[in-house]
PDB file of C-alpha atoms in Angstrom:
ATOM      1  CA  MET A   1      38.987 144.537 191.213  1.00 38.00           C
ATOM      2  CA  ALA A   2      38.358 141.097 192.675  1.00 50.00           C
ATOM      3  CA  ARG A   3      35.810 138.778 191.089  1.00 60.00           C
ATOM      4  CA  VAL A   4      32.232 139.339 192.127  1.00 64.00           C
ATOM      5  CA  THR A   5      30.571 136.515 193.986  1.00 71.00           C
ATOM      6  CA  VAL A   6      27.032 136.055 195.126  1.00 77.00           C
ATOM      7  CA  GLU A   7      28.150 136.845 198.687  1.00 81.00           C
ATOM      8  CA  ASP A   8      29.032 140.393 197.591  1.00 84.00           C
ATOM      9  CA  CYS A   9      25.431 140.932 196.507  1.00 88.00           C
ATOM     10  CA  ILE A  10      23.503 138.837 199.023  1.00 86.00           C
ATOM     11  CA  ASP A  11      23.299 141.660 201.577  1.00 88.00           C
ATOM     12  CA  LYS A  12      21.680 143.876 198.901  1.00 88.00           C
ATOM     13  CA  VAL A  13      19.227 141.230 197.652  1.00 89.00           C
ATOM     14  CA  GLU A  14      18.540 138.580 200.281  1.00 85.00           C
ATOM     15  CA  ASN A  15      16.883 135.994 198.051  1.00 90.00           C
ATOM     16  CA  ARG A  16      19.402 134.311 195.726  1.00 90.00           C
ATOM     17  CA  PHE A  17      16.739 133.474 193.155  1.00 93.00           C
ATOM     18  CA  GLU A  18      15.646 137.101 193.040  1.00 93.00           C
ATOM     19  CA  LEU A  19      19.292 138.147 192.713  1.00 92.00           C
ATOM     20  CA  VAL A  20      19.694 135.908 189.672  1.00 92.00           C
ATOM     21  CA  LEU A  21      16.513 137.323 188.120  1.00 94.00           C
ATOM     22  CA  LEU A  22      17.570 140.919 188.734  1.00 94.00           C
ATOM     23  CA  ALA A  23      21.148 140.423 187.529  1.00 93.00           C
ATOM     24  CA  GLY A  24      19.911 138.614 184.417  1.00 94.00           C
ATOM     25  CA  HIS A  25      17.438 141.394 183.670  1.00 95.00           C
ATOM     26  CA  ARG A  26      20.126 144.042 184.164  1.00 94.00           C
ATOM     27  CA  ALA A  27      22.527 142.089 181.906  1.00 94.00           C
ATOM     28  CA  ARG A  28      19.862 142.015 179.162  1.00 95.00           C
ATOM     29  CA  LEU A  29      19.368 145.769 179.585  1.00 94.00           C
ATOM     30  CA  ILE A  30      23.112 146.305 179.204  1.00 94.00           C
ATOM     31  CA  SER A  31      23.117 144.096 176.095  1.00 94.00           C
ATOM     32  CA  SER A  32      20.339 146.190 174.593  1.00 94.00           C
ATOM     33  CA  GLY A  33      22.356 149.386 175.055  1.00 92.00           C
ATOM     34  CA  SER A  34      21.679 150.631 178.566  1.00 91.00           C
ATOM     35  CA  GLN A  35      24.471 152.696 180.135  1.00 92.00           C
ATOM     36  CA  ILE A  36      26.630 150.852 182.643  1.00 91.00           C
ATOM     37  CA  THR A  37      27.331 152.544 185.972  1.00 91.00           C
ATOM     38  CA  VAL A  38      30.673 150.861 186.823  1.00 91.00           C
ATOM     39  CA  ASP A  39      33.891 150.337 184.884  1.00 88.00           C
ATOM     40  CA  ARG A  40      33.622 147.371 182.550  1.00 87.00           C
ATOM     41  CA  ASP A  41      37.153 146.040 183.273  1.00 86.00           C
ATOM     42  CA  ASN A  42      36.818 143.576 180.373  1.00 87.00           C
ATOM     43  CA  ASP A  43      33.928 141.824 182.186  1.00 88.00           C
ATOM     44  CA  LYS A  44      30.899 140.329 180.514  1.00 91.00           C
ATOM     45  CA  ASN A  45      27.426 141.768 181.018  1.00 92.00           C
ATOM     46  CA  PRO A  46      26.279 139.401 183.817  1.00 92.00           C
ATOM     47  CA  VAL A  47      29.403 140.198 185.853  1.00 91.00           C
ATOM     48  CA  VAL A  48      28.923 143.930 185.242  1.00 91.00           C
ATOM     49  CA  ALA A  49      25.303 143.589 186.397  1.00 92.00           C
ATOM     50  CA  LEU A  50      26.395 141.799 189.585  1.00 92.00           C
ATOM     51  CA  ARG A  51      29.046 144.455 190.242  1.00 91.00           C
ATOM     52  CA  GLU A  52      26.434 147.203 189.794  1.00 92.00           C
ATOM     53  CA  ILE A  53      24.210 145.504 192.353  1.00 93.00           C
ATOM     54  CA  ALA A  54      27.110 144.898 194.760  1.00 92.00           C
ATOM     55  CA  GLU A  55      28.322 148.502 194.560  1.00 90.00           C
ATOM     56  CA  GLU A  56      24.718 149.793 194.773  1.00 90.00           C
ATOM     57  CA  THR A  57      25.023 151.923 191.642  1.00 93.00           C
ATOM     58  CA  VAL A  58      21.645 150.547 190.571  1.00 93.00           C
ATOM     59  CA  ALA A  59      18.849 150.061 193.076  1.00 92.00           C
ATOM     60  CA  PRO A  60      17.535 146.484 193.305  1.00 92.00           C
ATOM     61  CA  VAL A  61      14.053 147.884 193.942  1.00 92.00           C
ATOM     62  CA  ASP A  62      14.173 149.791 190.652  1.00 93.00           C
ATOM     63  CA  LEU A  63      15.434 146.720 188.829  1.00 93.00           C
ATOM     64  CA  LYS A  64      12.617 144.644 190.312  1.00 93.00           C
ATOM     65  CA  GLU A  65       9.974 147.166 189.242  1.00 93.00           C
ATOM     66  CA  ASP A  66      11.471 147.352 185.755  1.00 93.00           C
ATOM     67  CA  LEU A  67      11.547 143.550 185.502  1.00 93.00           C
ATOM     68  CA  ILE A  68       7.907 143.290 186.560  1.00 91.00           C
ATOM     69  CA  HIS A  69       6.915 146.012 184.122  1.00 90.00           C
ATOM     70  CA  SER A  70       8.768 144.281 181.269  1.00 90.00           C
ATOM     71  CA  LEU A  71       6.889 141.022 181.922  1.00 89.00           C
ATOM     72  CA  GLN A  72       3.405 142.528 182.169  1.00 87.00           C
ATOM     73  CA  LYS A  73       1.113 141.999 179.246  1.00 84.00           C
ATOM     74  CA  TYR A  74      -1.903 143.784 180.724  1.00 81.00           C
ATOM     75  CA  VAL A  75      -1.637 146.857 182.881  1.00 70.00           C
ATOM     76  CA  GLU A  76      -4.614 147.331 185.168  1.00 73.00           C
ATOM     77  CA  VAL A  77      -5.881 150.885 185.321  1.00 77.00           C
ATOM     78  CA  ASP A  78      -7.338 151.998 188.619  1.00 77.00           C
ATOM     79  CA  GLU A  79     -10.751 153.390 187.855  1.00 77.00           C
ATOM     80  CA  PRO A  80     -13.256 154.582 190.405  1.00 75.00           C
ATOM     81  CA  GLU A  81     -15.790 151.899 191.144  1.00 73.00           C
ATOM     82  CA  ALA A  82     -19.371 152.455 190.108  1.00 68.00           C
ATOM     83  CA  GLU A  83     -21.787 153.171 192.888  1.00 63.00           C
ATOM     84  CA  THR A  84     -23.794 150.290 194.256  1.00 59.00           C
ATOM     85  CA  VAL A  85     -27.080 149.450 192.575  1.00 54.00           C
ATOM     86  CA  PRO A  86     -29.707 149.579 195.351  1.00 55.00           C
ATOM     87  CA  ALA A  87     -31.465 152.399 193.523  1.00 51.00           C
ATOM     88  CA  LEU A  88     -32.342 150.050 190.651  1.00 49.00           C
ATOM     89  CA  THR A  89     -34.099 147.547 192.881  1.00 48.00           C
ATOM     90  CA  SER A  90     -36.186 150.190 194.602  1.00 48.00           C
ATOM     91  CA  ALA A  91     -37.093 151.898 191.315  1.00 48.00           C
ATOM     92  CA  ALA A  92     -37.919 148.697 189.449  1.00 50.00           C
ATOM     93  CA  GLY A  93     -39.705 146.692 192.101  1.00 51.00           C
ATOM     94  CA  GLY A  94     -40.813 149.390 194.463  1.00 51.00           C
ATOM     95  CA  SER A  95     -40.272 147.085 197.425  1.00 53.00           C
ATOM     96  CA  GLU A  96     -37.957 147.935 200.291  1.00 55.00           C
ATOM     97  CA  ASP A  97     -35.992 144.704 200.647  1.00 55.00           C
ATOM     98  CA  ASP A  98     -32.506 145.018 202.095  1.00 58.00           C
ATOM     99  CA  GLY A  99     -30.698 144.541 198.757  1.00 63.00           C
ATOM    100  CA  ASN A 100     -30.814 140.744 198.733  1.00 74.00           C
ATOM    101  CA  VAL A 101     -31.048 139.398 195.220  1.00 70.00           C
ATOM    102  CA  SER A 102     -32.490 135.975 194.555  1.00 71.00           C
ATOM    103  CA  PHE A 103     -32.005 133.911 191.430  1.00 72.00           C
ATOM    104  CA  ASP A 104     -34.277 131.249 190.021  1.00 76.00           C
ATOM    105  CA  ARG A 105     -32.703 127.809 189.963  1.00 81.00           C
ATOM    106  CA  MET A 106     -33.249 125.433 187.067  1.00 80.00           C
ATOM    107  CA  THR A 107     -32.546 121.751 187.176  1.00 85.00           C
ATOM    108  CA  GLU A 108     -30.785 119.954 184.375  1.00 85.00           C
ATOM    109  CA  GLU A 109     -33.990 118.137 183.469  1.00 86.00           C
ATOM    110  CA  ASP A 110     -35.886 121.436 183.121  1.00 84.00           C
ATOM    111  CA  LEU A 111     -33.126 122.769 180.885  1.00 83.00           C
ATOM    112  CA  LEU A 112     -33.200 119.663 178.669  1.00 84.00           C
ATOM    113  CA  ARG A 113     -37.002 119.840 178.392  1.00 84.00           C
ATOM    114  CA  GLY A 114     -36.720 123.462 177.348  1.00 82.00           C
ATOM    115  CA  LEU A 115     -34.066 122.681 174.775  1.00 83.00           C
ATOM    116  CA  GLU A 116     -36.164 119.870 173.267  1.00 83.00           C
ATOM    117  CA  GLY A 117     -38.941 122.325 172.554  1.00 79.00           C
ATOM    118  CA  LEU A 118     -36.674 124.599 170.519  1.00 81.00           C
ATOM    119  CA  VAL A 119     -37.037 124.486 166.759  1.00 76.00           C
ATOM    120  CA  PRO A 120     -33.901 124.908 164.610  1.00 75.00           C
ATOM    121  CA  PRO A 121     -33.935 127.939 162.321  1.00 75.00           C
ATOM    122  CA  ALA A 122     -35.393 127.268 158.891  1.00 74.00           C
ATOM    123  CA  GLU A 123     -32.798 126.731 156.215  1.00 67.00           C
ATOM    124  CA  THR A 124     -33.136 128.996 153.200  1.00 61.00           C
ATOM    125  CA  ASP A 125     -32.416 128.238 149.567  1.00 60.00           C
ATOM    126  CA  ASP A 126     -29.625 130.869 149.560  1.00 58.00           C
ATOM    127  CA  GLU A 127     -27.269 128.545 151.461  1.00 54.00           C
ATOM    128  CA  GLU A 128     -26.992 126.018 148.589  1.00 52.00           C
TER     129      GLU A 128
END
């Protein structure tokens, strides 16, 4: 079989950078013991990976999903969202405002004045 070039694979994976990522990932999978889907023909793993992509024996979409999954450190679980909280405002305040929440603003000077009034906790004799 003739040598595999990027042009053999570019119609399967249009972005050359993505092709390199997918072929590299597939070559690492082959190195770790994954079954190859084409004849090896004394080729190294990257060439075998490119030939698999060119001959469409592995789907680039599946390789992409597997690559993404291998790089994820945190998998987000879709959980149903909690219901909105308008019931809390009507039960607590009893007023019928339209759900607008207001927050008190504090200036930096007010915060510093409040911090100056704090007393540090008393030190005990047990710490010595």
